[in-house]
Coordinates of C-alpha atoms and ligand atoms in Angstrom, one line a residue:
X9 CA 156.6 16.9 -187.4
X10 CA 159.2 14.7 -185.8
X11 CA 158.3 11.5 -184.5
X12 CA 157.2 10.2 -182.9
X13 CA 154.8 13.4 -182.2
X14 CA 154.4 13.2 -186.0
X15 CA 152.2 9.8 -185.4
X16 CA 148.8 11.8 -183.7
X17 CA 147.2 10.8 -180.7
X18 CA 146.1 7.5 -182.5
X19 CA 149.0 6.3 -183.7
X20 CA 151.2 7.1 -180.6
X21 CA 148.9 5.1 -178.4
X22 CA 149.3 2.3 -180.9
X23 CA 152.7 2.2 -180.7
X24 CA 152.9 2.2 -176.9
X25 CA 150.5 0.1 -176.6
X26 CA 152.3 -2.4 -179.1
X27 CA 155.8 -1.6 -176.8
X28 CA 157.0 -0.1 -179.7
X29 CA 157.3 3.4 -178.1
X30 CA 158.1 3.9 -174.5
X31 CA 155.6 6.6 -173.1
X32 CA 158.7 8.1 -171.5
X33 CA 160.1 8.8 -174.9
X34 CA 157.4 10.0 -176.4
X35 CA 156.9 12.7 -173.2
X36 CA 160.6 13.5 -173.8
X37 CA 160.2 14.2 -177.2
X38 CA 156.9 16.6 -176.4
X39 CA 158.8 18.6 -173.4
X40 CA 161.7 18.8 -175.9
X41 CA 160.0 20.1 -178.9
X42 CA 158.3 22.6 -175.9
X43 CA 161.2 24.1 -174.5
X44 CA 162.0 24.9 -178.4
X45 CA 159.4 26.9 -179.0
X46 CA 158.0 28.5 -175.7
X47 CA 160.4 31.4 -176.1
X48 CA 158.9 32.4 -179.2
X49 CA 155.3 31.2 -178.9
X50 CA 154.0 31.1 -175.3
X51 CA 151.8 28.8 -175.5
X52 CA 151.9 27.3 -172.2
X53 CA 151.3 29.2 -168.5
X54 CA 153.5 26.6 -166.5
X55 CA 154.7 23.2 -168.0
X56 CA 155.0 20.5 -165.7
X57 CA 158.2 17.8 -166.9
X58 CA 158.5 15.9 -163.7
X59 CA 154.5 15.4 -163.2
X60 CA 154.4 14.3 -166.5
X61 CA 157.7 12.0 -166.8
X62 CA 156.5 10.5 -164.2
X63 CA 153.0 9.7 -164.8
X64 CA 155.1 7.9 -168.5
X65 CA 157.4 6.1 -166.2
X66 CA 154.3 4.8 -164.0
X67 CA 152.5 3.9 -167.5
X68 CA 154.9 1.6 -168.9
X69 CA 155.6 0.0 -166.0
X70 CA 152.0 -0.8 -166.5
X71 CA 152.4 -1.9 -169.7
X72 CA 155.4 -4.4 -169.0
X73 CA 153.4 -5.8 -166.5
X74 CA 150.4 -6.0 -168.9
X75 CA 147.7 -3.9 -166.9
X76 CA 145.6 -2.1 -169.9
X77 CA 146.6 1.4 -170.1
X78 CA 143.6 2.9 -171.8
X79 CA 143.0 4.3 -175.4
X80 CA 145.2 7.4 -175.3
X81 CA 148.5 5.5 -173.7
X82 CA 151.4 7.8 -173.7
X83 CA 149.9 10.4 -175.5
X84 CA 151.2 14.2 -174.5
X85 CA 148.2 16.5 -173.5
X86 CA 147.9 20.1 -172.9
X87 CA 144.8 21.8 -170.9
X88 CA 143.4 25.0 -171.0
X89 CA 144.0 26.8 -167.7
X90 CA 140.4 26.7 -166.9
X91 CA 139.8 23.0 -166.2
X92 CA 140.4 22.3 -162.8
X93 CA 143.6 19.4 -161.8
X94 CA 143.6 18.0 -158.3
X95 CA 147.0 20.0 -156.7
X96 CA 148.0 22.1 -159.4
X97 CA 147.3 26.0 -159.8
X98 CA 144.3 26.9 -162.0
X99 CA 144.9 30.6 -162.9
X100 CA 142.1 31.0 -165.9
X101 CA 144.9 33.6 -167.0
X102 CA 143.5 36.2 -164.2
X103 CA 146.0 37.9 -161.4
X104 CA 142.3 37.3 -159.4
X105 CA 143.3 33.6 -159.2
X106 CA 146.8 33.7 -158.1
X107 CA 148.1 30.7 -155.7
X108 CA 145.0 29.2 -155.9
X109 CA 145.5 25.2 -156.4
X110 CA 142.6 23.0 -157.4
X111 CA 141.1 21.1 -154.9
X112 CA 139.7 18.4 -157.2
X113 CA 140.2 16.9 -160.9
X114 CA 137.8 17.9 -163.8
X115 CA 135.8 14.9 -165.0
X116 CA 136.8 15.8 -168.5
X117 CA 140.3 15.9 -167.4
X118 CA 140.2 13.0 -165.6
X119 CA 138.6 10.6 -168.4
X120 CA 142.0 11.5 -170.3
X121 CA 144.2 10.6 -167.5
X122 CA 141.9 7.4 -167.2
X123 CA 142.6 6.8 -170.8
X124 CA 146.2 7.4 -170.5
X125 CA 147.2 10.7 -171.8
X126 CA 149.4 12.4 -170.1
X127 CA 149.6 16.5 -169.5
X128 CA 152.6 18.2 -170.2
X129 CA 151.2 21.7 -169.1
X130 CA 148.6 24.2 -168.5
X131 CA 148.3 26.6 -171.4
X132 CA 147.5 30.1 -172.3
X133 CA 144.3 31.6 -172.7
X134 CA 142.2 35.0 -172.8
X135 CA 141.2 36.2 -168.7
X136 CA 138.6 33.6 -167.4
X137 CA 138.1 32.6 -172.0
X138 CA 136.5 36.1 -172.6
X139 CA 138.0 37.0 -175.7
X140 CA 139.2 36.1 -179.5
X141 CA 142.6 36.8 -179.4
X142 CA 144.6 35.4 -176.5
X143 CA 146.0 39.0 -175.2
X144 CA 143.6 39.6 -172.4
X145 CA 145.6 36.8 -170.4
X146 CA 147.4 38.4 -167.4
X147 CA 150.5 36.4 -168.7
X148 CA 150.4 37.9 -171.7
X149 CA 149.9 37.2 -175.3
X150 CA 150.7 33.7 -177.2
X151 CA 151.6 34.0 -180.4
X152 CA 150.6 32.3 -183.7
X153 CA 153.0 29.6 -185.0
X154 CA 152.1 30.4 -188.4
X155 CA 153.4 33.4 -188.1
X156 CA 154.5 34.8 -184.7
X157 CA 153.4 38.9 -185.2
X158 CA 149.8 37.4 -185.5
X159 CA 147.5 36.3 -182.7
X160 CA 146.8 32.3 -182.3
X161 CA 143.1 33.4 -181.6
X162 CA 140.9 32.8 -178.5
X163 CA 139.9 32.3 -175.9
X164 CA 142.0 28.6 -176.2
X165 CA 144.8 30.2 -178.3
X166 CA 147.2 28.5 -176.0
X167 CA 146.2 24.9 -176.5
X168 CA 145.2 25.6 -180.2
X169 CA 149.2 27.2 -180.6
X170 CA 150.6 24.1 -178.8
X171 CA 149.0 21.9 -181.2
X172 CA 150.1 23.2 -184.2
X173 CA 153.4 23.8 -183.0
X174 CA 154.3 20.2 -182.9
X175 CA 154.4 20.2 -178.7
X176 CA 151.3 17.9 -178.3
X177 CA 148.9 16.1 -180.8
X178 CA 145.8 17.0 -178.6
X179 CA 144.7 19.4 -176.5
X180 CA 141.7 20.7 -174.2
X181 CA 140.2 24.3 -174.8
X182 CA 137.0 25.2 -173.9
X183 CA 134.2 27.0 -176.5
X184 CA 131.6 29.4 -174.9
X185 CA 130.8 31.4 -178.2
X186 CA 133.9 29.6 -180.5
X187 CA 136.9 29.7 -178.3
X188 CA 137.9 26.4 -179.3
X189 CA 137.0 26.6 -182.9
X190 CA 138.3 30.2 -183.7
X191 CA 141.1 29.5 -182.5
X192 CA 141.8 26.0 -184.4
X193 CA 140.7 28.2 -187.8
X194 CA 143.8 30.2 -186.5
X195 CA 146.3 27.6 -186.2
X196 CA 145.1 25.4 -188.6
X197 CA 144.1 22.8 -186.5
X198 CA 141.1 21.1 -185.5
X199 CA 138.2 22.1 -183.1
X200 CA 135.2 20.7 -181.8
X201 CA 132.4 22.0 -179.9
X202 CA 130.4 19.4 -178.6
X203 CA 126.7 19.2 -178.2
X204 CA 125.7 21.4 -175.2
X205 CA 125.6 18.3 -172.3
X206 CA 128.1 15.9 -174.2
X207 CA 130.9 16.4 -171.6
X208 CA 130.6 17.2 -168.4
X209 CA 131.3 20.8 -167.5
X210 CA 132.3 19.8 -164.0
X211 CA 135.7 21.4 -162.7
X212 CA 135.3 23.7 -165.9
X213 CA 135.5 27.3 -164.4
X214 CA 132.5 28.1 -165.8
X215 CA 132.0 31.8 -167.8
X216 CA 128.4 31.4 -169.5
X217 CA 126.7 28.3 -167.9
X218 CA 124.1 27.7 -170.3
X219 CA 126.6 27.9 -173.1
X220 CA 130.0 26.4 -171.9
X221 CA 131.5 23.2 -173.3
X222 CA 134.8 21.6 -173.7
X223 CA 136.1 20.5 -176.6
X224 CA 139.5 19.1 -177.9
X225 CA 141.5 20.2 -180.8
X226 CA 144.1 18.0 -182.2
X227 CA 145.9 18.0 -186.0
X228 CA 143.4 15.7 -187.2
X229 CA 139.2 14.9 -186.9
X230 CA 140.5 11.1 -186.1
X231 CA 142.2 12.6 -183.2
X232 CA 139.3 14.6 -181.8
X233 CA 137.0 11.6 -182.4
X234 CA 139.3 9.7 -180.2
X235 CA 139.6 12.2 -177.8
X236 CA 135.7 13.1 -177.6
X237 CA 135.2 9.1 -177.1
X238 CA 137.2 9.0 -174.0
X239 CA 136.1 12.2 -172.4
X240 CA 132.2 12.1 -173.3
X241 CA 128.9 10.6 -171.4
X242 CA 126.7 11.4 -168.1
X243 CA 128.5 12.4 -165.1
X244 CA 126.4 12.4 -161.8
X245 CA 128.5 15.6 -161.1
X246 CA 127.2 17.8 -163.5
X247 CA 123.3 17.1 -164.6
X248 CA 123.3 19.4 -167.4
X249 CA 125.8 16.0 -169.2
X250 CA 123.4 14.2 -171.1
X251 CA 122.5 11.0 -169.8
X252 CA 124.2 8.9 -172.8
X253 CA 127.0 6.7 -172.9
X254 CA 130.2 7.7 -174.7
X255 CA 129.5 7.8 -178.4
X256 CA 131.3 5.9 -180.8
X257 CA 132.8 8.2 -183.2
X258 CA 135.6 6.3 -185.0
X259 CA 133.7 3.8 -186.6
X260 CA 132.5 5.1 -189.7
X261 CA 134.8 8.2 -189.5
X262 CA 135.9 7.4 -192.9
X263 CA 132.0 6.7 -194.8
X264 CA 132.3 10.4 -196.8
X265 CA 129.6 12.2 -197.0
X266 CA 127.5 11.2 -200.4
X267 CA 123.9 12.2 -200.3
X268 CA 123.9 14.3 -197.5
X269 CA 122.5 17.7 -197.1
X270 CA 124.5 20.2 -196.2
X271 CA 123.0 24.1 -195.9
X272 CA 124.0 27.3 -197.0
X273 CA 122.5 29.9 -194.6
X274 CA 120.9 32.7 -196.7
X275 CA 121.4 35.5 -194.4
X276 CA 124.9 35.1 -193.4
X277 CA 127.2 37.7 -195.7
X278 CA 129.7 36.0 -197.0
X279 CA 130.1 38.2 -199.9
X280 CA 131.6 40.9 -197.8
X281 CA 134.4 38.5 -197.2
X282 CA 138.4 39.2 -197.7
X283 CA 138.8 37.8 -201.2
X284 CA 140.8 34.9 -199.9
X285 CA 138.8 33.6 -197.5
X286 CA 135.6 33.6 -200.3
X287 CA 137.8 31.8 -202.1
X288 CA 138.6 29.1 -199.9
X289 CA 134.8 29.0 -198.7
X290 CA 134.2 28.4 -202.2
X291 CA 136.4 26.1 -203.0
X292 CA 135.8 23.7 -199.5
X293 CA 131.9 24.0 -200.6
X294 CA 132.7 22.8 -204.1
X295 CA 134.6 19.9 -202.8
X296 CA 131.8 18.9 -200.0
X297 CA 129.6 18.7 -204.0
X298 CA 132.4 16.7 -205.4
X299 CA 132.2 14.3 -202.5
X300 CA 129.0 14.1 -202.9
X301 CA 126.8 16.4 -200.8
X302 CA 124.2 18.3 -201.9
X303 CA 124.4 22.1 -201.4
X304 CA 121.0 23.4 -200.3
X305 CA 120.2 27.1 -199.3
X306 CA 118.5 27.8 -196.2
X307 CA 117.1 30.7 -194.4
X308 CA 118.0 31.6 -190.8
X309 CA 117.0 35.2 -190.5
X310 CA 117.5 35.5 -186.5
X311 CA 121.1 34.9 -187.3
X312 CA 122.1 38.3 -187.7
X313 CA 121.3 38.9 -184.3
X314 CA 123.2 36.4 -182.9
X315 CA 126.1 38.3 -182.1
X316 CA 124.2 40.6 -180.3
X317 CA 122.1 38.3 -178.1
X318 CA 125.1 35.8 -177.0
X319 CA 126.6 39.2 -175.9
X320 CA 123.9 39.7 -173.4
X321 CA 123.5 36.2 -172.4
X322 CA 127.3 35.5 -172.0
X323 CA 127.9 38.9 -169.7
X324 CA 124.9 38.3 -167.9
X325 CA 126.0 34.8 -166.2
X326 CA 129.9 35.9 -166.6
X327 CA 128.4 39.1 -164.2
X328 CA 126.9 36.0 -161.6
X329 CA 129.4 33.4 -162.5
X330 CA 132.8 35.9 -161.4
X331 CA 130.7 36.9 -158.7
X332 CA 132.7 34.3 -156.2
X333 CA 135.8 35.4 -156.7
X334 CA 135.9 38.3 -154.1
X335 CA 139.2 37.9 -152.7
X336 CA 137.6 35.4 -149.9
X337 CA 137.1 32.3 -150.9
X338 CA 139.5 31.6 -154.2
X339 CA 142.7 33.4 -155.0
X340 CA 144.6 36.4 -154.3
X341 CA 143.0 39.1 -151.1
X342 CA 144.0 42.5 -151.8
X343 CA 146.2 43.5 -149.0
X344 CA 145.5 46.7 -146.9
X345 CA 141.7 46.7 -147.3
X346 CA 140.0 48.1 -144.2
X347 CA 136.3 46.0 -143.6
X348 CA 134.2 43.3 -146.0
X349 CA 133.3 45.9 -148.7
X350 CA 136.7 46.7 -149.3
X351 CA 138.5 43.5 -149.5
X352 CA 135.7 42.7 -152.3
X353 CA 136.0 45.8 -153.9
X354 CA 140.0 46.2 -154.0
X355 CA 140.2 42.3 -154.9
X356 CA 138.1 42.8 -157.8
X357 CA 139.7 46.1 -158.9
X358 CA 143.1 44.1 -158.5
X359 CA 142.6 40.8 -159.6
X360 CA 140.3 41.3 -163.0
X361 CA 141.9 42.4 -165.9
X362 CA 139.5 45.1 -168.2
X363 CA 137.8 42.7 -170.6
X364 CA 136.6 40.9 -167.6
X365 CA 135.7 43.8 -166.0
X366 CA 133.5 45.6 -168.9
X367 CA 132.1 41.6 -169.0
X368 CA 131.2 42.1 -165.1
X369 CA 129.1 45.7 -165.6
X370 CA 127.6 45.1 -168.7
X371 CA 126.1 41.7 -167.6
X372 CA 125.3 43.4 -164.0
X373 CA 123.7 46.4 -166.1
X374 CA 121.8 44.3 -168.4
X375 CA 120.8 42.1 -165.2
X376 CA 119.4 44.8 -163.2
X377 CA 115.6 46.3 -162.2
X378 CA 114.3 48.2 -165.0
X379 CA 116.9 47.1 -167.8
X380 CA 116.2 43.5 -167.3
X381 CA 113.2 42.8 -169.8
X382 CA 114.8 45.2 -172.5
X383 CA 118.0 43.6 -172.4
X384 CA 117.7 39.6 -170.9
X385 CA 114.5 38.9 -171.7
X386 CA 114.8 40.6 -175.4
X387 CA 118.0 38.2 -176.0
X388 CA 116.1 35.1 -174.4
X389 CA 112.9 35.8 -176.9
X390 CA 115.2 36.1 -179.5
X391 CA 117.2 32.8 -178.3
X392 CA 114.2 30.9 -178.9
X393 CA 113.4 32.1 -182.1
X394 CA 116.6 31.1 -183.5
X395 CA 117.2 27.6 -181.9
X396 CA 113.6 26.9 -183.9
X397 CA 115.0 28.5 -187.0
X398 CA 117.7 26.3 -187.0
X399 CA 115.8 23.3 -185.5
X400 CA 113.6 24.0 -188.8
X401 CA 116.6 24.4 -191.2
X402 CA 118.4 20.9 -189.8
X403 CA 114.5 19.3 -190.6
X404 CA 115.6 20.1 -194.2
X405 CA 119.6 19.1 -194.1
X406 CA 121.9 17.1 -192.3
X407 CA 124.5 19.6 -192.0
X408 CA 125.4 23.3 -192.1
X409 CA 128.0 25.2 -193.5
X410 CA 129.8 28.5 -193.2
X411 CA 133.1 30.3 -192.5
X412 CA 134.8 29.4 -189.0
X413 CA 135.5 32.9 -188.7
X414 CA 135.4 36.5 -191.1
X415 CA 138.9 36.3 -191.2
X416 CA 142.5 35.0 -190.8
X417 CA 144.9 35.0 -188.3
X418 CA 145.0 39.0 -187.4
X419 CA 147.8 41.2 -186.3
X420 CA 149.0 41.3 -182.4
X421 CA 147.6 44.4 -180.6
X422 CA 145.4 45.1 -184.2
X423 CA 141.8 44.5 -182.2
X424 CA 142.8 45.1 -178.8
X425 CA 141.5 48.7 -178.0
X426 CA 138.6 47.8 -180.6
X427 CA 136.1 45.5 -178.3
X428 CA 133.4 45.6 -180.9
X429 CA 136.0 44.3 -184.0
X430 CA 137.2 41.7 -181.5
X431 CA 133.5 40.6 -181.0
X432 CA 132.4 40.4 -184.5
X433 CA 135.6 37.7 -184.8
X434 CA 132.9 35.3 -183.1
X435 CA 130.2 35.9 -185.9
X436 CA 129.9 32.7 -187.1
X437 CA 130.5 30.2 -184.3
X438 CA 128.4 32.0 -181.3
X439 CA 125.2 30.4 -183.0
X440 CA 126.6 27.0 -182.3
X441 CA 126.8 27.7 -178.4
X442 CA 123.2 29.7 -178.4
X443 CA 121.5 26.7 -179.7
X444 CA 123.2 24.5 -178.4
X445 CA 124.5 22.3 -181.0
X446 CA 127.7 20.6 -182.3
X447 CA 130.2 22.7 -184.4
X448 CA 133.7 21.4 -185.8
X449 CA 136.1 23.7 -187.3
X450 CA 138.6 22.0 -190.3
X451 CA 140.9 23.7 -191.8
X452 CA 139.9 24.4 -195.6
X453 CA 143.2 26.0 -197.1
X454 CA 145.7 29.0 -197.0
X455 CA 145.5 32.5 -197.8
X456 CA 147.9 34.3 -200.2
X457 CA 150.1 34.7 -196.9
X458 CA 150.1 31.2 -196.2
X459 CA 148.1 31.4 -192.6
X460 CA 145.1 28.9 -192.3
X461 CA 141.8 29.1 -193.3
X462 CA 138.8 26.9 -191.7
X463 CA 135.1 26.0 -192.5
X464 CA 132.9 25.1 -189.9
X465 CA 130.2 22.7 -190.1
X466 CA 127.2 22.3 -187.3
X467 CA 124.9 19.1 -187.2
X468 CA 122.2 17.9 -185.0
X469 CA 122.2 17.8 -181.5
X470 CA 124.3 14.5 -180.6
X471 CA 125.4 14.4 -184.1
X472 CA 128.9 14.7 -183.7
X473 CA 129.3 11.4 -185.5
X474 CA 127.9 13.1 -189.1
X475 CA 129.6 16.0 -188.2
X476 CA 133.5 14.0 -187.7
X477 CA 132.2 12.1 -191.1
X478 CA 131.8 14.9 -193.0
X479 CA 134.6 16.8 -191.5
X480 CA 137.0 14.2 -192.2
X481 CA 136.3 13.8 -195.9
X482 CA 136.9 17.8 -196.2
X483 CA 140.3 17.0 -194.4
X484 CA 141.1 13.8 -196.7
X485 CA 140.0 16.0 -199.9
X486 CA 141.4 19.1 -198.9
X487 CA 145.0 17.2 -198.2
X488 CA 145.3 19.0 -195.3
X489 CA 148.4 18.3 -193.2
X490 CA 149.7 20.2 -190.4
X491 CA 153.0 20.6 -192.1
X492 CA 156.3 21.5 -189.9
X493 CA 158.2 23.2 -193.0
X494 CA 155.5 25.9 -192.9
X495 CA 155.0 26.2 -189.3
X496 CA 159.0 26.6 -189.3
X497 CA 159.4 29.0 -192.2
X498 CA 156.5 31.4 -190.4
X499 CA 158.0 30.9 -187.2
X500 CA 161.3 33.2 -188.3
X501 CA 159.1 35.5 -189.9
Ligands
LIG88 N1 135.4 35.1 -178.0 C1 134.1 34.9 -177.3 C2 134.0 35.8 -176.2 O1 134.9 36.6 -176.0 C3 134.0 33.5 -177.0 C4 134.8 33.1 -175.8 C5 134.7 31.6 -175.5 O2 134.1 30.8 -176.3 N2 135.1 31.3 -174.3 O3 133.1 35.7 -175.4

């Protein structure tokens, strides 16, 4: 990658905060390395050069006058189009949302302006983050810098894509059932969901409530520890953030992971598996044994049904959470309607895109008198039963492991008229959402085509400092670099 991008978030705001990197440079370099590949990857919706040339200027003149600058100085950002920035559009990739501008900042969002990053864009993502592949946005598809025919994944697939192009060393996504891991597995990045209340969800547009986080991805676990430092910690605006202080992350980062337990979930079928990916999963356990862990199996049963129930429950508070946007109050009116009903019923029909509107019906359907017990209720019971399955399985290890996803990068268009095959993408990371507790995905190794692999790992709630520990050692062992000579090569592919 070429500097000073190459440095990562951490080393960039080292250098500008030594003055030996303007932040004005640095922004140059990231809108520069942008405009080269947006017309083949599309990562971002709208990128914003003078906003963010002249939030650098305003930084080091901060710096020459010695004012602290905060722990991400200089350091190019991109955010997912979901996460709301006082006076610029917010589109969550719908048509519904068009010339809407946020009202207010994110608190997530503005912890990283706090800390001194600075956004360079908005980017790309599946309609309002339903979906696995990054085509269901109204703007159209990104594509994966690995290799451009094949999706980036989704929902983040934009900010996952921008990172691993080279344009920023961090980005923002958002994971409801994986859309910020899957998509890192895809690019060959790094993704973390964080513990459900680590980050404020406010000025998140919010899809599944009780499952939403954000969560950055970056080249490197350093780089999401640093970023998950500055964003984390209670925020009086959302009470579902935990009341905790921001954790420390860094410190440590680099302990390994001898002696601890990591588990092997018995009912997950990893032997059905593309023979790469086994491979891989193999390998990254072998090397977490090498390093020291100790490989226990555990049993999970309700697993196999996690698919199904985060299905219900995510529909279900999609179907109340989209229920605002009615061509009233947010966005784009349907011109032409004749009374209330209509203006709601043409806006909708307009504005949502048809993932978002199958999301709508089945969660209203599954929602309503008479279905309600058999479809809500069922998932709920079966919620419970496997947060305490997995509640018992972390009393017997520190850490679990499986796939990030059942596959690789897949082929633009090759799931799109195939909802089910695009839902079963989410297999392994929904359980992290439904329970609540901290995933990371890191990448593990390449196929025989040279796209990315990724194994996830999931800890305890608030664990995200064993999880970053162990993560990191995987990355150190694995020798995992996001390398520019492969991103290039697959890039004229
Ligand atoms: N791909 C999953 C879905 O379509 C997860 C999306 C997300 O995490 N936002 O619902």
């Amino acid at each position: 990658m070429a500097e000073p991008l190459g440095l990562g978030a951490e080393g960039i705001a080292a250098a500008v905060a030594s003055g030996a990197l303007a932040a004005v440079e640095v922004v140059n370099a990231a809108l520069a390395r942008a405009a080269e590949i947006e017309p083949r990857v599309s990562a971002f919706l709208r990128l914003d050069p003078d906003g963010a040339r002249r939030r650098a200027e305003e930084l080091d003149r901060r710096r020459q006058r010695g004012e602290p600058i905060g722990r991400l100085a200089g350091v190019p950002v991109a955010l997912k189009d979901n996460l709301a920035l006082e006076g610029d559009a917010l589109t969550c990739g719908s048509r519904i949302l068009a010339g809407y501008v946020s009202p207010f900042t994110a608190t997530a969002v503005e912890r990283l302006l706090s800390a001194g990053a600075i956004p360079i864009g908005r980017t790309n993502l599946d309609e309002f983050a339903m979906g696995s592949s990054c085509e269901s946005s109204a703007a159209g598809p990104t594509r994966n810098p690995w290799d451009l025919g094949r999706v980036p994944g989704g929902s983040s697939g934009g900010s996952a894509a921008a990172v691993a192009a080279g344009c920023v060393p961090l980005a923002l996504g958002s994971d409801t059932g994986g859309s910020v891991r899957q998509p890192a597995a895809f690019c060959g990045v790094v993704g973390l969901k964080p513990t459900y209340g680590r980050i404020s969800r406010y000025g998140l547009v919010a899809f599944a409530s009780s499952l939403d986080q954000i969560g950055p991805i970056a080249a490197s676990c350093r780089d999401v520890a640093l970023a998950l430092e500055s964003i984390a910690g209670a925020d009086p605006r959302d009470s579902t953030a935990a009341a905790l202080g921001p954790p420390d992350l860094l410190t440590g980062i680099e302990d390994g992971i001898a002696g601890r337990r990591v588990g092997v979930i018995a009912e997950i079928g990893t032997a059905g598996l593309e023979p790469d990916l086994l491979a891989v999963w193999h390998a990254a356990l072998d090397r977490l044994a090498a390093l020291g862990a100790e490989i226990v199996e555990v049993s999970v049963p309700s697993i196999a049904a996690a698919i199904d129930v985060y299905y219900v429950i995510a529909n279900c508070e999609a179907s109340a959470n989209l229920a605002r946007f009615d061509g009233v109050r947010y966005g784009r009116r349907a011109s032409g309607a004749r009374g209330l009903a209509d203006v709601y019923f043409d806006s909708r029909s307009e504005g949502f895109g048809p993932e978002v509107k199958r999301r709508i019906m089945l969660g209203t359907f599954a929602l309503s008198a008479g279905y309600y017990d058999a479809y809500y209720g069922r998932a709920r019971a079966l919620l419970e039963q496997l947060r305490a399955e997995l509640a018992r399985a972390f009393e017997r290890v520190d850490l679990l492991a499986t796939p990030t996803a059942p596959s690789g990068a897949f082929a633009l268009g090759e799931k799109l008229d195939d909802p089910l095959a695009m839902y079963l993408s989410d297999v392994f990371t929904v359980p992290a959402n439904l329970a609540g507790l901290p995933a990371i995905a890191v990448p593990a190794g390449l196929d025989r085509r040279g796209l990315p692999l990724s194994l996830q790992l999931l800890a305890r709630p608030f664990d995200e400092g064993g999880l970053l520990r162990a993560a990191r050692a995987l990355e150190v062992a694995t020798g995992w670099r996001l390398s520019p000579e492969l991103r290039d090569a697959s890039a004229t592919v």
